[in-house]
Tab-separated table of N, CA and C in Angstrom:
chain	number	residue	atom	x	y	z
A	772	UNK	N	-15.412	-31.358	-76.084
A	772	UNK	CA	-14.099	-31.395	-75.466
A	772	UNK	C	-14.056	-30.560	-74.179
A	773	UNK	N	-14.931	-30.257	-73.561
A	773	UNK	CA	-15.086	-29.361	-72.301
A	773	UNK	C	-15.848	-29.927	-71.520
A	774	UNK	N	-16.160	-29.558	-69.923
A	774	UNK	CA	-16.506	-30.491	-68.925
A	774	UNK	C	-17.749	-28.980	-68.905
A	775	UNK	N	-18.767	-29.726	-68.094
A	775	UNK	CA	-20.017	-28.438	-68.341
A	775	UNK	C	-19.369	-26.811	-67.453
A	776	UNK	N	-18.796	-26.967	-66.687
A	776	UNK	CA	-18.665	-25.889	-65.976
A	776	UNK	C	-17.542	-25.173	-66.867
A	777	UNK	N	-16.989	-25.475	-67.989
A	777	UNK	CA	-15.868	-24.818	-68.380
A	777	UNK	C	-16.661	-23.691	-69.824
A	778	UNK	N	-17.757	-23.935	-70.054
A	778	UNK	CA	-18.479	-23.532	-70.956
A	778	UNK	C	-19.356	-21.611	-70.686
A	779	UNK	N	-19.274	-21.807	-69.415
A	779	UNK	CA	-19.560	-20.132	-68.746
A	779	UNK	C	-20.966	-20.447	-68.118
A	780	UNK	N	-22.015	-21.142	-68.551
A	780	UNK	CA	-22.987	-20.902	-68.264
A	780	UNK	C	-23.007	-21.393	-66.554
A	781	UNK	N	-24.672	-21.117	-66.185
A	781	UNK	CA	-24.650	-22.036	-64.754
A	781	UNK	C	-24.868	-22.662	-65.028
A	782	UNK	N	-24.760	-24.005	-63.746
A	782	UNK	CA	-25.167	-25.066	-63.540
A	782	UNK	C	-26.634	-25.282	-63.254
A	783	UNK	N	-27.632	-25.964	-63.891
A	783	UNK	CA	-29.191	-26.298	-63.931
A	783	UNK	C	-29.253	-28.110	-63.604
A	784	UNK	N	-29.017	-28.024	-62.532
A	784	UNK	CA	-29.328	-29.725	-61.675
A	784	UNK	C	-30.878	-30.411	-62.866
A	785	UNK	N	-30.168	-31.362	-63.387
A	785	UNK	CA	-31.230	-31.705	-63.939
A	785	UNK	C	-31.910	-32.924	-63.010
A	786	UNK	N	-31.611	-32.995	-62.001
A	786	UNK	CA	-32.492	-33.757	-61.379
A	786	UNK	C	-31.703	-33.221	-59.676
A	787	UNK	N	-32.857	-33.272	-58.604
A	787	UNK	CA	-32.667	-32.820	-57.346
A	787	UNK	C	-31.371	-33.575	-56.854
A	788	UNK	N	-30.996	-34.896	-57.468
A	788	UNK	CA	-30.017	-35.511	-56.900
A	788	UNK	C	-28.911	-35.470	-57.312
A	789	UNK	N	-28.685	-34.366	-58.495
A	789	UNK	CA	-27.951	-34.003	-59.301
A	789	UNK	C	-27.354	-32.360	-59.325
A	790	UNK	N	-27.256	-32.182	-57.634
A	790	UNK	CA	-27.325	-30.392	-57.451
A	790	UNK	C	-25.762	-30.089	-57.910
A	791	UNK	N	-24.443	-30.912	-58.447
A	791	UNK	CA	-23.923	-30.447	-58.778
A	791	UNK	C	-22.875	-31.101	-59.795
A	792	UNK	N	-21.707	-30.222	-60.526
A	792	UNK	CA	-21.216	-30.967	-61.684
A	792	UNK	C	-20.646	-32.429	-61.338
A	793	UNK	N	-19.992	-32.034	-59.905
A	793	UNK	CA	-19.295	-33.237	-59.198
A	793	UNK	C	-20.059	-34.602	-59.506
A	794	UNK	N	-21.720	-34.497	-58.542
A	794	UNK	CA	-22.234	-35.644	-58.276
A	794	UNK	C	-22.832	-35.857	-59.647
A	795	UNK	N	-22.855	-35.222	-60.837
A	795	UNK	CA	-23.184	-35.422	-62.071
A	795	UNK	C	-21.914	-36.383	-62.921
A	796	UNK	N	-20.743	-35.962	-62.169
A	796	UNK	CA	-19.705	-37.039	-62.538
A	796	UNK	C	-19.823	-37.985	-61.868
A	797	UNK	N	-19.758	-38.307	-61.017
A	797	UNK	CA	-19.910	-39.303	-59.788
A	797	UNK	C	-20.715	-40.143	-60.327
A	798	UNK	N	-22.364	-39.976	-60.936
A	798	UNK	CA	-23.164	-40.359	-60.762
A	798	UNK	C	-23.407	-41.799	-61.846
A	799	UNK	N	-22.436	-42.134	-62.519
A	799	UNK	CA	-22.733	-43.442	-63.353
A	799	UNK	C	-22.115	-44.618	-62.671
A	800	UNK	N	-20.674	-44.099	-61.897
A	800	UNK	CA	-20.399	-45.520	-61.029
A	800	UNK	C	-20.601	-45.980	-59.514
A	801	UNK	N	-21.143	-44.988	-59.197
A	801	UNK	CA	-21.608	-44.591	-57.340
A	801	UNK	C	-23.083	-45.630	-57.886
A	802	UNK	N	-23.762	-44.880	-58.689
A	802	UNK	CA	-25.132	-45.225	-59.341
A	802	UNK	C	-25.263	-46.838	-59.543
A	803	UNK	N	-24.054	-47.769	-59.824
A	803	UNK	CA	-24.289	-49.073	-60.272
A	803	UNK	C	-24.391	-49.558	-59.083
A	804	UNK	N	-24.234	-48.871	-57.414
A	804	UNK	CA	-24.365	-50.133	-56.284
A	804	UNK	C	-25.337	-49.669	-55.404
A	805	UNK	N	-26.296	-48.378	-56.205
A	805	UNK	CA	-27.089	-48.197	-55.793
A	805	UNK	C	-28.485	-49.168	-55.073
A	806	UNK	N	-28.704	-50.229	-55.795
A	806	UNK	CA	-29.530	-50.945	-55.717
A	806	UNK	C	-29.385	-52.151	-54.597
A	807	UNK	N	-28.458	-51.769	-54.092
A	807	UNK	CA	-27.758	-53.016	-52.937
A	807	UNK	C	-28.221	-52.117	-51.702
A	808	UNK	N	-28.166	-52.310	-50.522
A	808	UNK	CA	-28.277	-52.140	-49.291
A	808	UNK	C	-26.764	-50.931	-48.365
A	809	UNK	N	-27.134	-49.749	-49.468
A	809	UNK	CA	-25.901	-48.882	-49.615
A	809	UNK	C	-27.081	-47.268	-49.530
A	810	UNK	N	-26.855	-46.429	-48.907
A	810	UNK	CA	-26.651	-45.298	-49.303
A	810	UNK	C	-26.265	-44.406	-50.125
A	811	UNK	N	-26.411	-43.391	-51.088
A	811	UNK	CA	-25.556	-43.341	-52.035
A	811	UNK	C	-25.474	-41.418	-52.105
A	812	UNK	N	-25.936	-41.184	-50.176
A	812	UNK	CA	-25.997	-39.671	-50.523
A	812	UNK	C	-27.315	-38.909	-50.793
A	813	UNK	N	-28.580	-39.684	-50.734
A	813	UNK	CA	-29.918	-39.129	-51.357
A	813	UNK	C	-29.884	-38.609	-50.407
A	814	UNK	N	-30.802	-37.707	-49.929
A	814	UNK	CA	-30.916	-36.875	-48.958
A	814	UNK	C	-30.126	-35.948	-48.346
A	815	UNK	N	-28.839	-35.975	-48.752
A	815	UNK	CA	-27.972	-35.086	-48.377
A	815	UNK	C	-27.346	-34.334	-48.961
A	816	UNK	N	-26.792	-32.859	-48.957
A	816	UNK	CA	-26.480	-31.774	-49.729
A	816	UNK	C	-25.201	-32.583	-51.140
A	817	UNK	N	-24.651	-33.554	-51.018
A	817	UNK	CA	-23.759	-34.218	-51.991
A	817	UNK	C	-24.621	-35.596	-52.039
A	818	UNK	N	-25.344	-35.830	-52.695
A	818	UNK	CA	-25.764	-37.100	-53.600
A	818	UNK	C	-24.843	-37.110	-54.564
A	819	UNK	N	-24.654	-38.935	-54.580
A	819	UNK	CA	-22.994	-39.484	-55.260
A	819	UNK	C	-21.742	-38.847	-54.672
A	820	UNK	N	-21.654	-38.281	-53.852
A	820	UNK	CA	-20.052	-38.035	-54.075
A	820	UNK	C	-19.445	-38.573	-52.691
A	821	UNK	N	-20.791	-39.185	-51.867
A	821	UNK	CA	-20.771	-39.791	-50.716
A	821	UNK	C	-21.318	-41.369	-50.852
A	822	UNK	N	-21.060	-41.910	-50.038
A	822	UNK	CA	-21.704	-43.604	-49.706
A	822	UNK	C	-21.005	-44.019	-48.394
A	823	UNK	N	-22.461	-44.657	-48.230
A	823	UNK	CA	-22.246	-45.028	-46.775
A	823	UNK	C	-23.027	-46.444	-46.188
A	824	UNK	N	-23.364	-46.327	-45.094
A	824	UNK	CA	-24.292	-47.198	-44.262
A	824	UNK	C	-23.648	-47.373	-42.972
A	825	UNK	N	-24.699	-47.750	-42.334
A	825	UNK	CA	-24.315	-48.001	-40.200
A	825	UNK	C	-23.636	-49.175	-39.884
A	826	UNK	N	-23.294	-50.084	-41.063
A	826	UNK	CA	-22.514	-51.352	-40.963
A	826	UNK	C	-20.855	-51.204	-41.612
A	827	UNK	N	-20.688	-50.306	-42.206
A	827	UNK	CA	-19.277	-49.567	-42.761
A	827	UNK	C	-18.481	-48.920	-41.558
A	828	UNK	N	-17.322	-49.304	-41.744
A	828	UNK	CA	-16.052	-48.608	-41.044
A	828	UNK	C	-15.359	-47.785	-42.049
A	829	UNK	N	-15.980	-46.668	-42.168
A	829	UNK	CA	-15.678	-45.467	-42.752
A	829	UNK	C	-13.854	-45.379	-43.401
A	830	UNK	N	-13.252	-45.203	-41.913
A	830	UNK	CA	-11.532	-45.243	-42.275
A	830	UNK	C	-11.056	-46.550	-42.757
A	831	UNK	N	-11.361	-47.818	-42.629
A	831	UNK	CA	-11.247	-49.128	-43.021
A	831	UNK	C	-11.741	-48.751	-44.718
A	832	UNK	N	-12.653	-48.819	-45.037
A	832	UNK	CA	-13.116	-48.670	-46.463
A	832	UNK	C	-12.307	-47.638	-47.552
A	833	UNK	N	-11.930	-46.385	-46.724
A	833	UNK	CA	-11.377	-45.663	-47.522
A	833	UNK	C	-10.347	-45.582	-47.730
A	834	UNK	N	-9.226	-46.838	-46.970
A	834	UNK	CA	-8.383	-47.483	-47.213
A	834	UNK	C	-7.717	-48.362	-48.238
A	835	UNK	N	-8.815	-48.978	-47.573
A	835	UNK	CA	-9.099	-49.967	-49.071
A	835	UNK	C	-9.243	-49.509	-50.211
A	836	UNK	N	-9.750	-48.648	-50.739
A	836	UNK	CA	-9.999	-48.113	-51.785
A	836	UNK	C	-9.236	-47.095	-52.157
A	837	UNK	N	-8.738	-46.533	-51.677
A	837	UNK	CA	-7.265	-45.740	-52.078
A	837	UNK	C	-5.863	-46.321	-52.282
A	838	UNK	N	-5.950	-47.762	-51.739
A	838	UNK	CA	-5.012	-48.855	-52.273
A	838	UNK	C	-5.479	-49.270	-53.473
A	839	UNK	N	-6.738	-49.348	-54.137
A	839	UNK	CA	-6.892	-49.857	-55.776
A	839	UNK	C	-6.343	-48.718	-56.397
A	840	UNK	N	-6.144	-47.285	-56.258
A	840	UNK	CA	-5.229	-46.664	-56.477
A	840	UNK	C	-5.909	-45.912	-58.468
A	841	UNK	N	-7.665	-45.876	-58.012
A	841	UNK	CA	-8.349	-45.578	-59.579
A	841	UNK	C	-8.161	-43.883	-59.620
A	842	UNK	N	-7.223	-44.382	-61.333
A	842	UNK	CA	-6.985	-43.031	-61.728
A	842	UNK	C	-8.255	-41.649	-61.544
A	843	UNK	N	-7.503	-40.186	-60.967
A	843	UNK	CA	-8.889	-39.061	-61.297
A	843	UNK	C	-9.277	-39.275	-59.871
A	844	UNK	N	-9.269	-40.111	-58.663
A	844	UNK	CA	-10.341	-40.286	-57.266
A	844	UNK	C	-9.338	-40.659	-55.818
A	845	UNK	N	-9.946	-40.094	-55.091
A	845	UNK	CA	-9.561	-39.995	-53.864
A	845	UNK	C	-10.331	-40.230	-52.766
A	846	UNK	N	-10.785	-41.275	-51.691
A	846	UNK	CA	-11.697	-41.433	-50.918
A	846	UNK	C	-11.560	-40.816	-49.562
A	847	UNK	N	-11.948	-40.765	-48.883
A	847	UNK	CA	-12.053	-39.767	-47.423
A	847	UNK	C	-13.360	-40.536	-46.453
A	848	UNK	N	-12.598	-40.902	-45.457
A	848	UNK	CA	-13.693	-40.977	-44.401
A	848	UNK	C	-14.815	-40.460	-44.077
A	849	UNK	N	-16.049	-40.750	-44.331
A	849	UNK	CA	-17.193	-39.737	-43.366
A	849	UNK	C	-17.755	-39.874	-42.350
A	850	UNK	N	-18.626	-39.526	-41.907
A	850	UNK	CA	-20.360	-39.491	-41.570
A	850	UNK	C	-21.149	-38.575	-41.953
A	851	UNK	N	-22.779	-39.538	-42.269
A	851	UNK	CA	-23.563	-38.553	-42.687
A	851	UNK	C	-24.754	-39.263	-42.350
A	852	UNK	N	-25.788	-38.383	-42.130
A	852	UNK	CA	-27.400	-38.845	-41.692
A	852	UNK	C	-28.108	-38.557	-43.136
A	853	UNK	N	-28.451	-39.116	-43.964
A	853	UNK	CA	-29.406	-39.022	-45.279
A	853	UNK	C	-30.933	-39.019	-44.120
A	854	UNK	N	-31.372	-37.631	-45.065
A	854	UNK	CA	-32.714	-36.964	-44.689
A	854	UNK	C	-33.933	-38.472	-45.740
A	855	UNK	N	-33.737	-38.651	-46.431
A	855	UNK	CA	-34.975	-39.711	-47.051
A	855	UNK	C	-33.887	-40.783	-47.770
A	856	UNK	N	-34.260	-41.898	-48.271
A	856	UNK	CA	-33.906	-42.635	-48.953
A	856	UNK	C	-33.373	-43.804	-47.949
A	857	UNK	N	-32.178	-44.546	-48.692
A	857	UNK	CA	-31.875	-45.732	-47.533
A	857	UNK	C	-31.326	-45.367	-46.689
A	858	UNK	N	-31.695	-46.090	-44.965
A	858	UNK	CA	-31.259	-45.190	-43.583
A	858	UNK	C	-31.130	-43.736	-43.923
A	859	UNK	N	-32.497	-43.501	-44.047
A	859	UNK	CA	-33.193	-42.197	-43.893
A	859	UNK	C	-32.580	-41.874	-42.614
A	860	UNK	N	-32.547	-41.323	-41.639
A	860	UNK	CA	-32.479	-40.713	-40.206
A	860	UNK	C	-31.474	-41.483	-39.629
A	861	UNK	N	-30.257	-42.590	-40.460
A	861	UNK	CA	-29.798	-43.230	-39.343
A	861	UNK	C	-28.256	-42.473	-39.534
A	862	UNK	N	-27.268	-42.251	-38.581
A	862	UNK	CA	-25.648	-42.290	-39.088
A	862	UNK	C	-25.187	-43.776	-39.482
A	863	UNK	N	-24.318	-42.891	-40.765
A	863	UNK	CA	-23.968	-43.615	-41.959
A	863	UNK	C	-22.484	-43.133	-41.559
A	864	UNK	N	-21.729	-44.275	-41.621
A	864	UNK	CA	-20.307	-44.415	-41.884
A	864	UNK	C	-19.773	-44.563	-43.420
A	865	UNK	N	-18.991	-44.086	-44.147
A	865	UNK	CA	-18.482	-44.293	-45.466
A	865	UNK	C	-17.627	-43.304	-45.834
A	866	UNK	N	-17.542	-43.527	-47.150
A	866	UNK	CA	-16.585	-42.814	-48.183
A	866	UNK	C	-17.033	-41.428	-48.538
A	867	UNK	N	-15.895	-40.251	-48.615
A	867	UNK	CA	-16.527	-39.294	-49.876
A	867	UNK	C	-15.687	-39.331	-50.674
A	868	UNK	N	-15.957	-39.561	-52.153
A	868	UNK	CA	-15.304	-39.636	-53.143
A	868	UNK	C	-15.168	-37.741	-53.590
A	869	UNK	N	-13.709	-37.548	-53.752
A	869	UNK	CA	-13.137	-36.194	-54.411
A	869	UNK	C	-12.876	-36.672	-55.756
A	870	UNK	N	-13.073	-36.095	-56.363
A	870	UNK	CA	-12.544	-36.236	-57.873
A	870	UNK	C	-11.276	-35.153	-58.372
A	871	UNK	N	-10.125	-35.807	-58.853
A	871	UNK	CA	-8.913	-34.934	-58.440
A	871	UNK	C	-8.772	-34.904	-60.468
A	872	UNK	N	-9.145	-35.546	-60.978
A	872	UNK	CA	-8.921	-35.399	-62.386
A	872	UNK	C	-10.029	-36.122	-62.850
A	873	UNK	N	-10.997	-35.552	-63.671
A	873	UNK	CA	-11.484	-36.216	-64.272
A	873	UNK	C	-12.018	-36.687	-65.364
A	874	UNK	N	-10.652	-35.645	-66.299
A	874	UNK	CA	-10.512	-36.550	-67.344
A	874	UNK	C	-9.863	-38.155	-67.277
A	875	UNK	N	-9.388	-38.293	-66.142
A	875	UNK	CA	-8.563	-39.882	-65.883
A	875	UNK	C	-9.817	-40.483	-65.167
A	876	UNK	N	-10.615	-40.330	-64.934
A	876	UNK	CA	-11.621	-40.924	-63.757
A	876	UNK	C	-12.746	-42.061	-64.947
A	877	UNK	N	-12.279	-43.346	-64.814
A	877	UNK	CA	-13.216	-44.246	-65.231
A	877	UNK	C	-14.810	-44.597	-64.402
A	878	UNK	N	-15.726	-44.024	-64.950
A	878	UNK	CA	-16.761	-44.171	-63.759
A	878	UNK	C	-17.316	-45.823	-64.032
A	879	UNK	N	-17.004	-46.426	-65.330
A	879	UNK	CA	-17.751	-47.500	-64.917
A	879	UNK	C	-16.329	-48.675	-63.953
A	880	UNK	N	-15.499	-48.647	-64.047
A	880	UNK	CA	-14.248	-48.845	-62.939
A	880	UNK	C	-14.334	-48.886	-62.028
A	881	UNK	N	-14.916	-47.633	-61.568
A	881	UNK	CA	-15.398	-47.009	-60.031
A	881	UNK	C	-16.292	-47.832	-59.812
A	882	UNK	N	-17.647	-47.971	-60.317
A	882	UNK	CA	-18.455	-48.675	-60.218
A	882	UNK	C	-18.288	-50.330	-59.786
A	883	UNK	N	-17.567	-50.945	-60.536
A	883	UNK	CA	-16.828	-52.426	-60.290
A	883	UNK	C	-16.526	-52.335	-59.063
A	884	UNK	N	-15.342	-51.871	-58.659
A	884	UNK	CA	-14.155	-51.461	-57.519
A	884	UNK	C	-15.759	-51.254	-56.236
A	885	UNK	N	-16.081	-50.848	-56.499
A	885	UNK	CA	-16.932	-50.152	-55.100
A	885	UNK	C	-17.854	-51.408	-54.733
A	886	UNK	N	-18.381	-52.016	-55.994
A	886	UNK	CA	-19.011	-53.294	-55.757
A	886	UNK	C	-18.336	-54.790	-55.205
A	887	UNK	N	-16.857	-54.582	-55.778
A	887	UNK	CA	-15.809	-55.629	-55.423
A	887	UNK	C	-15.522	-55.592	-53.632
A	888	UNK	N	-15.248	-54.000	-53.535
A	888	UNK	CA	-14.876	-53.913	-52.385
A	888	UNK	C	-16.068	-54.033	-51.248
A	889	UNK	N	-17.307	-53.534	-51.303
A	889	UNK	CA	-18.437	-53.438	-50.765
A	889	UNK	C	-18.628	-55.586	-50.280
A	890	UNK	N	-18.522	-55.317	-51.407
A	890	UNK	CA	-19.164	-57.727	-50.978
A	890	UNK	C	-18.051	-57.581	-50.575
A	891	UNK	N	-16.885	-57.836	-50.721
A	891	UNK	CA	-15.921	-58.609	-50.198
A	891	UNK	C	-15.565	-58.230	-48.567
A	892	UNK	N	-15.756	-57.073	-48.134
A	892	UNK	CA	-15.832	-56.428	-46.884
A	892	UNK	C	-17.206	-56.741	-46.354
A	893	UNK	N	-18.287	-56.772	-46.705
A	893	UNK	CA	-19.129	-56.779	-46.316
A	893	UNK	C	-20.402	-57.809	-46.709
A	894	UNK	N	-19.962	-58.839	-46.770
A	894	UNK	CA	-21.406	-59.581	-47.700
A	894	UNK	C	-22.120	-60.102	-46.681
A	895	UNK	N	-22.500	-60.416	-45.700
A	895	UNK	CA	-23.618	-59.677	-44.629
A	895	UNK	C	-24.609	-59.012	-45.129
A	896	UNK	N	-23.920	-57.965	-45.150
A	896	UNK	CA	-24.962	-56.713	-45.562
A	896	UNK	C	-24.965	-56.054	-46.896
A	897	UNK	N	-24.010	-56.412	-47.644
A	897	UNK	CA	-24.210	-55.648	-49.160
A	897	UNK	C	-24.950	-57.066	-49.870
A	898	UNK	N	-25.726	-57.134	-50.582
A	898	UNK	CA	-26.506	-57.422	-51.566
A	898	UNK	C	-25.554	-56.916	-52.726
A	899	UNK	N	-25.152	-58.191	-52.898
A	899	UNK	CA	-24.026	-57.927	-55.016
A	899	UNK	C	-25.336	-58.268	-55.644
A	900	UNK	N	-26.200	-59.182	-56.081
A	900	UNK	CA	-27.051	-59.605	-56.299
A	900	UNK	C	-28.068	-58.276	-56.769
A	901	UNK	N	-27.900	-57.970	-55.665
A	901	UNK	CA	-29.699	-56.034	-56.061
A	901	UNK	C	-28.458	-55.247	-56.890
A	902	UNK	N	-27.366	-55.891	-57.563
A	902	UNK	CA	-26.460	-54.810	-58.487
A	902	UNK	C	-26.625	-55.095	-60.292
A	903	UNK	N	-27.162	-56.207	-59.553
A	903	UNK	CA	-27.195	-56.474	-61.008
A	903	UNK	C	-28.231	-55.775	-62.598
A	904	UNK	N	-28.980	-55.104	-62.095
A	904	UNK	CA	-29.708	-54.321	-62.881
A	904	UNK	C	-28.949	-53.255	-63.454
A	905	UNK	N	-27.958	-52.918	-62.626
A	905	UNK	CA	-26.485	-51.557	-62.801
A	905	UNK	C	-25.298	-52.345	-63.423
A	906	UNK	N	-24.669	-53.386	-63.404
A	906	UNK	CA	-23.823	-53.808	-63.955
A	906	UNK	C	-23.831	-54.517	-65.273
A	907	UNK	N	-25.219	-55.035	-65.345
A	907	UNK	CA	-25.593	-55.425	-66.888
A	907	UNK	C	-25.669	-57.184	-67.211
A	908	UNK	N	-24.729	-57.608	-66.296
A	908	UNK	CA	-25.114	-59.383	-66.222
A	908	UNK	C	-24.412	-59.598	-65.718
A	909	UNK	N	-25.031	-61.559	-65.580
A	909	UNK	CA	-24.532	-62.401	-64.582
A	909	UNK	C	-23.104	-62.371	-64.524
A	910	UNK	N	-23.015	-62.731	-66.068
A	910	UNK	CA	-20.876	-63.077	-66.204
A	910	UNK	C	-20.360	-61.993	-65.333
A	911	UNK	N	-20.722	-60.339	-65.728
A	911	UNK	CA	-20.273	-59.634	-64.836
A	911	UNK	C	-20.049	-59.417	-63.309
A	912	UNK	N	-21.246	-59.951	-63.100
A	912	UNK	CA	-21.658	-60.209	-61.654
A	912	UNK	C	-20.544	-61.309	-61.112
A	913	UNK	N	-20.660	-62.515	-61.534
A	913	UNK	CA	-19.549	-63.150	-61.269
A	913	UNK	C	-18.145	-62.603	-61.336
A	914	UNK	N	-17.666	-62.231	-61.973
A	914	UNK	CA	-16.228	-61.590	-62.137
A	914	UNK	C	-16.152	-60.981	-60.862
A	915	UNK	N	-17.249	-59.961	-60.481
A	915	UNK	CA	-17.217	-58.728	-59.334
A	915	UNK	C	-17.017	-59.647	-58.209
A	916	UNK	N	-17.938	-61.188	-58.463
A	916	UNK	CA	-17.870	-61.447	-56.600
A	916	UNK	C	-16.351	-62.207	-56.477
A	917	UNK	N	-16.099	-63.133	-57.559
A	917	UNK	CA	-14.517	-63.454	-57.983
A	917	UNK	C	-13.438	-62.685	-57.411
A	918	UNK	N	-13.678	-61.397	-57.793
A	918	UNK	CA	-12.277	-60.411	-57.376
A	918	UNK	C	-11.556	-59.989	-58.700
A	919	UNK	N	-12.390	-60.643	-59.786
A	919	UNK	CA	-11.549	-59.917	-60.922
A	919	UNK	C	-11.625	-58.746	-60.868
A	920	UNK	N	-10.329	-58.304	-61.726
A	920	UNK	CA	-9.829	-56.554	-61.601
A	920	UNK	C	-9.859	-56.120	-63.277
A	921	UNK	N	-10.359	-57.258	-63.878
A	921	UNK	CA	-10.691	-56.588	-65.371
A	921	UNK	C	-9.975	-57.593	-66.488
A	922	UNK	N	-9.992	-58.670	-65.682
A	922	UNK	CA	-9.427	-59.884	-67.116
A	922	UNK	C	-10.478	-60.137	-67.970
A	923	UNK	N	-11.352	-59.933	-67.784
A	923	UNK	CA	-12.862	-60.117	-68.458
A	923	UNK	C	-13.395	-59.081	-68.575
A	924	UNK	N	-13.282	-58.098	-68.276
A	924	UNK	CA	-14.550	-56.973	-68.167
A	924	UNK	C	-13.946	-56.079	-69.590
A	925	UNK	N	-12.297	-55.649	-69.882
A	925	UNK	CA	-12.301	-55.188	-71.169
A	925	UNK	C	-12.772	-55.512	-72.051
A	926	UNK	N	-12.488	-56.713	-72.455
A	926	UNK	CA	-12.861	-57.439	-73.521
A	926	UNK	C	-14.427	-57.519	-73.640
A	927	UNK	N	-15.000	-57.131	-72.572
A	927	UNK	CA	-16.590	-57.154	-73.323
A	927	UNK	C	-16.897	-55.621	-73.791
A	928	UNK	N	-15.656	-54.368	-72.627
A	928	UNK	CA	-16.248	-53.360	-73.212
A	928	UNK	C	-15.623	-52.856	-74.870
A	929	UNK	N	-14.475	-53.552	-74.755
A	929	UNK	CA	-13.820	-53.527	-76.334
A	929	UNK	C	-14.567	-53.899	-77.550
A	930	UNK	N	-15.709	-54.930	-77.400
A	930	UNK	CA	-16.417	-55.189	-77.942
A	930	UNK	C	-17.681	-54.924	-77.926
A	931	UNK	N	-17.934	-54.112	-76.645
A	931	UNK	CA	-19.298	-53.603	-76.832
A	931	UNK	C	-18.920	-51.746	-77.815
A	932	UNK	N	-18.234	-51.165	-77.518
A	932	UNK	CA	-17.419	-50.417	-78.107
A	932	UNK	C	-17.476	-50.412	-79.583
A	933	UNK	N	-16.886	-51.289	-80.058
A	933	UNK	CA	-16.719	-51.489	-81.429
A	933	UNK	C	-18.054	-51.659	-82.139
A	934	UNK	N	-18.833	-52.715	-81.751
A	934	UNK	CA	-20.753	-52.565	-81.851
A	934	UNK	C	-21.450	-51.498	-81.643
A	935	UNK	N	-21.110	-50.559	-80.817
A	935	UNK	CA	-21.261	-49.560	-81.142
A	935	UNK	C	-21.678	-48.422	-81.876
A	936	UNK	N	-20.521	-48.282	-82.398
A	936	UNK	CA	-19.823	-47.125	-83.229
A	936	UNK	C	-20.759	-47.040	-84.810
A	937	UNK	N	-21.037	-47.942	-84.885
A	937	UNK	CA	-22.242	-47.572	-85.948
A	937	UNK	C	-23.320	-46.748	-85.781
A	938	UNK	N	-23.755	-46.491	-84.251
A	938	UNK	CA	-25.140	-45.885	-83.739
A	938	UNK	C	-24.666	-44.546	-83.334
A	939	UNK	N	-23.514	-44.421	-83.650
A	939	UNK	CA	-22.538	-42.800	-82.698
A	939	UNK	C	-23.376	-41.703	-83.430
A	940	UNK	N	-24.087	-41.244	-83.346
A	940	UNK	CA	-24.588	-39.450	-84.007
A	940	UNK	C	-23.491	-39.251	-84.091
A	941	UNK	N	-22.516	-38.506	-83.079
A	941	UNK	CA	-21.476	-37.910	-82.811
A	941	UNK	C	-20.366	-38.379	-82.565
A	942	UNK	N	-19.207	-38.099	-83.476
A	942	UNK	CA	-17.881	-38.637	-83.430
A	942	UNK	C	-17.363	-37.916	-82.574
């Protein structure tokens, strides 16, 4: 019932791209559009809590996405140059995601929403398609390029949910 930083100890990045609690929250729905032709912050002091690329209109995007209006998040204009990973050395226009609550913050939501909004602004250059290893299948995939906002997507997690709950160690 506690978030790691509320427990006393420090924080131990379990992975370099993981230097803090933030991008450790961040990191399951930023993480699903990773695989598309996106930035996602590697190389730079906030991995996940940023996304970008040189084909994004930074204030346009974070518009958009503060009109889906997802509980727990707040987007903000950037720029940023990622030291390795995708457009290593180039400026990147995009989002930084704040997390304002996050016990309300759905990361696999986030995840959808960022992929919905990414193709639909941009399918040129975003690859929905390289998402699919992060979103889990086609049906899904379809819904995302559709524009569904979740007429389909509960109902599989309601039921993946319930299948579940037999394998829970921990209640």
């Amino acid at each position: 019932d506690q978030w790691y930083e509320d427990n006393g100890l420090p924080w131990l990045p379990p992975s370099p791209n993981l230097p803090t609690p933030a991008s450790a929250t961040l990191y399951p729905g930023v993480g699903m559009i990773e695989g598309a032709e996106i930035s996602v912050g590697r190389g730079t002091p906030t991995p996940f809590e940023i996304l970008g690329a040189p084909w994004i209109d930074g204030p346009v995007l974070s518009r958009a996405l503060n009109a889906r209006k997802l509980p727990g998040l707040r987007f903000e204009p950037t720029t940023f140059t990622p030291a390795i990973a995708t457009y290593a050395g180039q400026s990147c226009q995009g989002v930084r995601l704040r997390v304002l609550d996050r016990n309300a913050l759905d990361t696999a939501a986030l995840g959808i929403v960022l992929a919905q909004e990414l193709h639909q602004r941009y399918p040129e250059h975003f690859s929905l398609d390289r998402t699919l290893g992060s979103v889990g299948s086609r049906r899904v995939l379809g819904s995302i390029r559709d524009g569904e906002t979740g007429a389909t997507l509960p109902a599989d997690l309601v039921g993946f949910m319930s299948r579940r709950e037999r394998y829970l160690i921990y209640r």
